[in-house]
Tab-separated table of C-alpha atoms in Angstrom:
chain	number	residue	atom	x	y	z
E	1331	MET	CA	76.214	101.564	98.874
E	1332	THR	CA	77.789	98.169	99.640
E	1333	ASN	CA	79.970	98.236	96.520
E	1334	LEU	CA	81.174	101.736	97.320
E	1335	ALA	CA	82.011	100.755	100.909
E	1336	LEU	CA	83.946	97.684	99.750
E	1337	LEU	CA	85.840	99.740	97.180
E	1338	LEU	CA	86.747	102.301	99.839
E	1339	ALA	CA	87.819	99.535	102.234
E	1340	ARG	CA	90.053	98.024	99.564
E	1341	LEU	CA	91.534	101.415	98.660
E	1342	LEU	CA	92.222	102.406	102.270
E	1343	ILE	CA	93.761	99.113	103.361
E	1344	GLY	CA	95.666	98.934	100.071
E	1345	ALA	CA	97.002	102.458	100.684
E	1346	LEU	CA	98.394	101.325	104.028
E	1347	LEU	CA	100.198	98.421	102.375
E	1348	VAL	CA	101.478	100.393	99.375
E	1349	GLY	CA	102.582	103.144	101.761
E	1350	GLY	CA	104.512	100.541	103.736
E	1351	ALA	CA	106.235	99.419	100.541
E	1352	VAL	CA	107.177	103.000	99.692
E	1353	GLN	CA	108.456	103.602	103.210
E	1354	LYS	CA	110.556	100.432	103.114
E	1355	THR	CA	111.918	101.471	99.711
E	1356	LEU	CA	112.883	104.966	100.852
E	1357	SER	CA	114.092	104.044	104.335
E	1358	PRO	CA	114.665	100.301	104.726
E	1359	GLY	CA	116.725	100.885	107.861
E	1360	ASP	CA	113.648	101.746	109.918
E	1361	ALA	CA	111.926	98.418	109.277
E	1362	GLY	CA	115.279	96.641	109.384
E	1363	ALA	CA	115.930	97.963	112.884
E	1364	LEU	CA	112.635	96.508	114.095
E	1365	LEU	CA	113.583	93.139	112.626
E	1366	VAL	CA	117.090	93.154	114.035
E	1367	GLY	CA	115.692	94.233	117.417
E	1368	LEU	CA	113.795	90.944	117.522
E	1369	GLY	CA	116.811	88.921	116.436
E	1370	LEU	CA	115.572	88.493	112.878
E	1371	PRO	CA	117.660	89.083	109.754
E	1372	TYR	CA	117.661	92.562	108.267
E	1373	ALA	CA	117.149	90.992	104.827
E	1374	LEU	CA	113.504	90.245	105.687
E	1375	VAL	CA	112.821	93.891	104.830
E	1376	TRP	CA	112.856	92.981	101.129
E	1377	PRO	CA	110.204	90.229	101.103
E	1378	ALA	CA	108.076	92.434	103.375
E	1379	LEU	CA	108.421	95.276	100.865
E	1380	VAL	CA	107.379	92.997	97.999
E	1381	TYR	CA	104.439	91.630	100.000
E	1382	ASP	CA	103.260	95.138	100.884
E	1383	ALA	CA	103.411	96.263	97.257
E	1384	VAL	CA	101.762	93.183	95.726
E	1385	ALA	CA	99.030	92.884	98.367
E	1386	GLY	CA	98.243	96.603	98.276
E	1387	LEU	CA	98.035	96.701	94.497
E	1388	ALA	CA	95.876	93.550	94.448
E	1389	LEU	CA	93.426	95.162	96.871
E	1390	TRP	CA	93.367	98.367	94.846
E	1391	ALA	CA	92.632	96.451	91.668
E	1392	GLY	CA	90.229	94.021	93.271
E	1393	VAL	CA	92.139	90.871	92.373
E	1394	ALA	CA	92.150	87.847	94.716
E	1395	VAL	CA	90.680	90.059	97.437
E	1396	ARG	CA	89.596	87.301	99.820
E	1397	PRO	CA	92.942	85.464	100.047
E	1398	VAL	CA	94.926	88.705	100.015
E	1399	ALA	CA	92.793	90.097	102.826
E	1400	VAL	CA	93.347	86.946	104.916
E	1401	THR	CA	97.111	87.147	104.436
E	1402	ALA	CA	97.045	90.884	105.165
E	1403	ALA	CA	95.216	90.198	108.435
E	1404	ALA	CA	97.904	87.704	109.424
E	1405	TYR	CA	100.649	90.102	108.309
E	1406	CYS	CA	99.192	92.925	110.426
E	1407	ALA	CA	98.858	90.625	113.426
E	1408	VAL	CA	102.445	89.375	113.160
E	1409	THR	CA	103.970	92.800	112.528
E	1410	SER	CA	102.116	94.230	115.526
E	1411	PHE	CA	104.507	92.317	117.780
E	1412	PHE	CA	107.457	94.308	116.451
E	1413	HIS	CA	105.794	97.422	117.838
E	1414	LEU	CA	104.900	95.699	121.092
E	1415	ASN	CA	108.552	94.735	121.505
E	1416	VAL	CA	109.681	98.329	120.949
E	1417	PHE	CA	107.072	99.531	123.451
E	1418	LEU	CA	108.222	97.022	126.059
E	1419	THR	CA	111.891	97.931	125.606
E	1420	THR	CA	111.568	101.710	125.245
E	1421	GLY	CA	108.239	102.611	126.830
E	1422	ASP	CA	107.361	104.670	123.743
E	1423	PRO	CA	103.542	104.990	123.952
E	1424	TRP	CA	103.254	105.563	120.199
E	1425	GLN	CA	104.401	101.972	119.666
E	1426	MET	CA	101.471	100.673	121.738
E	1427	THR	CA	99.132	102.753	119.580
E	1428	ILE	CA	100.591	101.169	116.443
E	1429	PHE	CA	100.281	97.720	118.055
E	1430	VAL	CA	96.549	98.244	118.674
E	1431	LYS	CA	95.997	99.832	115.247
E	1432	ASN	CA	97.566	96.808	113.568
E	1433	TRP	CA	95.030	94.557	115.298
E	1434	ALA	CA	92.198	96.866	114.241
E	1435	ILE	CA	93.446	96.772	110.644
E	1436	ALA	CA	93.649	92.970	110.860
E	1437	GLY	CA	89.973	92.992	111.849
E	1438	GLY	CA	89.142	95.171	108.858
E	1439	CYS	CA	91.046	92.781	106.614
E	1440	LEU	CA	89.075	89.826	107.987
E	1441	ALA	CA	85.812	91.672	107.344
E	1442	LEU	CA	86.986	92.361	103.793
E	1443	ALA	CA	87.881	88.676	103.399
E	1444	VAL	CA	84.331	87.736	104.360
E	1445	ALA	CA	82.649	90.421	102.244
E	1446	GLY	CA	84.875	90.035	99.197
E	1447	SER	CA	85.745	92.601	96.580
E	1448	GLY	CA	82.323	93.959	95.744
E	1449	ARG	CA	81.231	94.536	92.164
E	1450	TRP	CA	83.762	97.287	91.382
E	1451	ALA	CA	86.844	95.140	90.911
E	1452	VAL	CA	88.971	93.805	88.084
E	1453	ARG	CA	88.000	90.308	89.244
E	1454	PRO	CA	84.907	90.533	91.449
E	1455	ASP	CA	84.494	87.737	93.975
E	1456	ALA	CA	81.674	85.289	93.359
């Protein structure tokens, strides 16, 4: 049961990251607007897209799961502040929901970093 749960955790968190890469590919202006709204360069959309794709695929495959999960936790924590900023400037309650969800996902990533890949991975953690 543990290996199945870890596989599902990797697949679900990886889907979030790969989905973010697809979204940034199809509509980079949405993420770019969040960046610009915080005074950051629009061009940061591209490294974020690459990170999302590489990290998501690594989790799906079960490669370097522990370090990827730690960086994904940090990524979720940092990106949550973009949504907090939008909430504070617009009052959009959906942004606060995304802010809290990002922290919950960061917690899941940290749990995955502790647990590792499980047996069903291209490179299972020792």
